[in-house]
XYZ file of C-alpha atoms in Angstrom:
263
model
C 58.665 50.049 118.055
C 57.581 54.026 118.485
C 57.460 54.536 114.812
C 55.546 51.514 114.301
C 53.368 53.513 117.230
C 52.843 56.639 115.662
C 52.176 55.182 112.039
C 49.253 53.350 113.457
C 47.955 56.005 115.421
C 48.210 58.431 112.423
C 45.952 55.560 110.215
C 43.396 55.498 113.221
C 43.071 58.888 112.687
C 42.384 59.711 109.491
C 39.115 57.960 109.422
C 38.246 60.011 112.651
C 39.524 63.490 111.285
C 37.036 63.043 108.079
C 34.465 62.231 110.573
C 34.583 65.963 111.675
C 33.648 66.900 108.201
C 31.038 69.877 108.016
C 27.485 68.870 107.163
C 26.521 69.139 103.655
C 22.359 68.621 103.228
C 21.480 67.930 99.538
C 18.408 69.968 100.352
C 16.979 72.119 99.996
C 17.371 74.081 96.247
C 17.135 72.709 92.471
C 20.062 72.071 91.943
C 22.682 69.233 93.438
C 26.051 70.125 95.862
C 29.150 68.291 94.952
C 30.082 67.581 98.327
C 29.985 64.211 99.877
C 29.178 62.485 102.917
C 32.163 61.632 105.345
C 32.969 58.162 105.209
C 31.034 56.120 108.002
C 28.179 58.761 108.156
C 24.414 58.406 107.430
C 22.290 61.538 106.390
C 18.407 61.337 106.214
C 17.352 63.673 104.309
C 13.039 64.264 104.106
C 10.999 66.886 102.078
C 7.954 66.888 105.160
C 5.378 68.400 102.472
C 5.978 69.572 98.332
C 3.171 71.283 96.899
C 3.255 72.110 93.380
C 0.526 73.616 91.568
C -0.261 73.297 87.200
C -2.485 75.244 85.202
C -3.631 74.802 81.768
C -6.294 75.985 79.580
C -8.454 72.991 81.018
C -7.584 71.573 84.253
C -5.670 72.187 87.426
C -3.723 70.025 88.837
C -2.662 69.751 92.986
C 0.351 67.671 93.734
C 0.963 66.866 97.137
C 4.041 64.712 98.317
C 4.839 63.334 101.770
C 7.250 62.075 103.393
C 9.913 62.104 99.762
C 12.749 60.884 101.819
C 16.807 60.346 100.347
C 19.369 58.518 102.733
C 23.130 59.309 101.734
C 25.873 56.866 103.217
C 29.482 57.976 103.299
C 31.325 54.956 101.747
C 34.609 56.592 101.687
C 36.384 60.241 101.498
C 35.266 61.057 98.426
C 31.866 58.378 97.690
C 28.743 58.242 99.171
C 25.436 55.534 98.394
C 22.098 57.128 98.004
C 18.643 55.674 98.519
C 15.541 57.580 97.833
C 11.543 56.946 97.929
C 8.408 58.696 97.590
C 6.343 57.025 100.623
C 3.177 59.188 99.501
C 1.765 61.459 97.108
C -1.697 62.520 96.260
C -3.066 64.214 92.853
C -6.020 65.929 92.651
C -6.871 66.849 88.986
C -9.848 69.797 88.112
C -11.519 69.717 84.829
C -12.341 73.502 84.700
C -14.643 73.200 82.255
C -17.230 71.160 83.976
C -16.013 71.091 87.512
C -15.266 67.362 87.857
C -12.472 66.590 89.883
C -10.411 63.104 90.382
C -8.295 62.536 92.871
C -5.526 59.640 93.485
C -3.405 58.607 96.660
C -0.308 56.440 95.469
C 3.068 55.268 96.744
C 6.363 56.804 94.622
C 9.364 55.498 92.684
C 12.536 54.349 94.455
C 15.946 56.080 93.787
C 18.992 54.567 93.445
C 22.323 56.413 92.956
C 25.849 56.714 93.481
C 27.959 59.962 94.395
C 31.448 60.243 93.457
C 33.381 63.535 94.365
C 36.516 64.392 91.894
C 37.782 67.186 93.734
C 37.000 68.537 97.368
C 34.906 66.128 98.660
C 33.541 68.906 102.028
C 32.691 71.249 98.954
C 34.879 73.958 99.740
C 36.876 75.952 97.391
C 35.931 74.963 93.699
C 34.490 71.005 94.099
C 33.342 68.361 91.747
C 31.305 65.355 91.562
C 29.370 62.836 89.413
C 25.845 61.312 90.292
C 24.263 58.226 87.788
C 21.421 57.208 89.166
C 18.451 54.725 88.229
C 14.974 55.245 89.305
C 12.693 51.720 90.010
C 9.039 51.689 89.109
C 7.950 50.469 92.519
C 4.973 53.190 92.657
C 1.906 53.609 90.442
C 0.853 56.505 88.602
C 0.238 58.840 88.624
C 3.392 59.514 91.875
C 5.347 56.745 89.786
C 6.666 56.805 86.688
C 5.281 53.417 85.673
C 9.035 52.334 83.988
C 12.446 52.413 85.306
C 14.612 55.502 84.344
C 18.005 56.148 84.936
C 20.481 59.496 84.471
C 23.636 61.378 85.572
C 24.390 64.909 86.991
C 27.874 66.996 87.311
C 27.855 69.120 90.019
C 30.007 71.561 90.217
C 30.632 74.887 92.760
C 33.029 77.384 93.128
C 33.469 79.649 96.336
C 33.425 82.966 94.959
C 34.401 84.006 98.286
C 33.870 83.623 102.217
C 29.956 84.265 101.701
C 29.193 83.426 98.161
C 29.122 80.905 95.830
C 28.158 80.088 92.554
C 26.865 76.103 91.741
C 26.050 74.058 88.127
C 24.387 71.026 87.801
C 23.947 70.166 84.032
C 22.148 66.758 84.280
C 21.475 64.064 81.189
C 18.694 61.614 81.958
C 16.730 58.265 80.114
C 13.402 59.904 81.423
C 10.126 57.787 81.584
C 7.813 58.131 78.880
C 4.575 60.339 79.618
C 2.440 56.805 78.781
C 4.735 54.897 81.278
C 5.849 52.735 78.976
C 9.672 53.593 77.643
C 12.213 56.645 77.672
C 13.175 59.527 76.106
C 15.904 61.778 76.460
C 16.266 65.091 78.653
C 18.668 67.391 79.547
C 18.721 70.469 81.663
C 20.842 72.361 84.063
C 20.153 74.502 87.040
C 22.824 77.586 87.817
C 22.476 78.700 91.455
C 24.064 81.488 93.630
C 24.625 80.389 97.352
C 24.793 83.303 100.275
C 25.516 82.690 103.107
C 23.570 84.534 105.399
C 25.545 84.099 108.829
C 27.087 80.828 110.373
C 23.945 78.899 110.378
C 21.292 80.271 107.689
C 22.149 80.044 104.258
C 20.124 81.032 100.979
C 20.305 79.814 97.409
C 19.045 81.492 94.055
C 18.655 79.160 90.961
C 17.861 79.024 87.990
C 16.982 75.796 85.733
C 16.242 75.214 82.068
C 14.805 71.333 81.033
C 14.638 69.929 77.844
C 12.030 66.775 77.540
C 11.710 65.294 74.505
C 8.620 63.473 75.493
C 6.941 61.629 72.308
C 3.659 63.206 73.816
C 4.845 66.255 74.027
C 8.214 68.057 73.206
C 8.750 71.077 75.821
C 10.990 73.217 77.789
C 10.760 73.749 81.480
C 12.115 77.031 82.672
C 12.223 77.680 86.591
C 13.252 79.843 89.497
C 13.852 79.173 92.303
C 14.612 80.318 95.964
C 15.430 78.280 99.161
C 16.963 79.040 102.485
C 18.589 76.374 104.940
C 19.004 76.720 108.822
C 21.241 74.569 110.640
C 19.629 74.521 114.072
C 22.868 72.207 115.201
C 25.982 70.847 113.504
C 23.845 67.992 112.045
C 20.501 68.938 112.192
C 18.919 71.239 109.181
C 15.478 73.265 108.516
C 14.735 74.399 105.019
C 12.202 75.741 103.119
C 11.659 76.690 99.492
C 9.688 77.661 96.578
C 9.880 77.288 92.421
C 7.822 79.210 90.108
C 7.439 78.620 86.151
C 8.906 80.808 84.185
C 7.203 79.601 80.999
C 3.949 78.075 79.741
C 5.281 74.347 79.925
C 6.656 74.511 83.748
C 4.551 74.148 86.892
C 3.015 77.142 88.252
C 3.692 77.080 91.520
C 6.143 74.795 94.427
C 6.203 75.427 97.829
C 7.889 72.838 100.320
C 9.962 72.663 103.891
C 12.173 69.560 105.127
C 14.429 68.194 107.510
C 18.492 66.813 107.272
C 19.816 65.009 109.926
C 23.301 63.292 110.150
C 24.235 60.408 112.143
């Protein structure tokens, strides 16, 4: 009887231990962490504001996204479900020669995904996962893509020591064509170096290369990013970051800040 009682107590204790896993938000940065949310927990991660500047010889485009949110739900010890949506985006395009300005405010698309961790779901030591996803065209252009898309990310991280970690996020997509009708191949990777600046503050330096084989214009983007996350509490993080384009095919500049909360 005592053995049965001890076994029952152990079974109930296992989920409780999983619940104590350190919070691991997917924000901020260009890459994707390999860790997953503990079972029974929910993470709400919101980009409060995101501004992107793109310039070429003819136009300047400013894009502002408000409230871009991802919901991550811990399903098992190593699997989480993901739901994302952009509730509002504003795009302003100015013609440099004529001075004409076009503006559009739209709802963005939805995102559905699953992340399955293959090793160390808390992200410690060597951790790896696979994250397939689809995008659902609930929004309208120019904020929404206009058609469904799909892809997969294989995030990998390795702790070099107690304060520095190496992060990789290779990705392959069936990306939506620029005209909003059909899909094409896009692929690339993010390489990052994460540094624990203190017990509560983490910084990440990243580089991204992305090949986009859109039928209208094949291009290779290259970005550098720097971001900081501050855990105000164990289950609450504030973040800010910026990305800079390294070639003519990339956005010139992106600045953002957000908040992540685990329940």
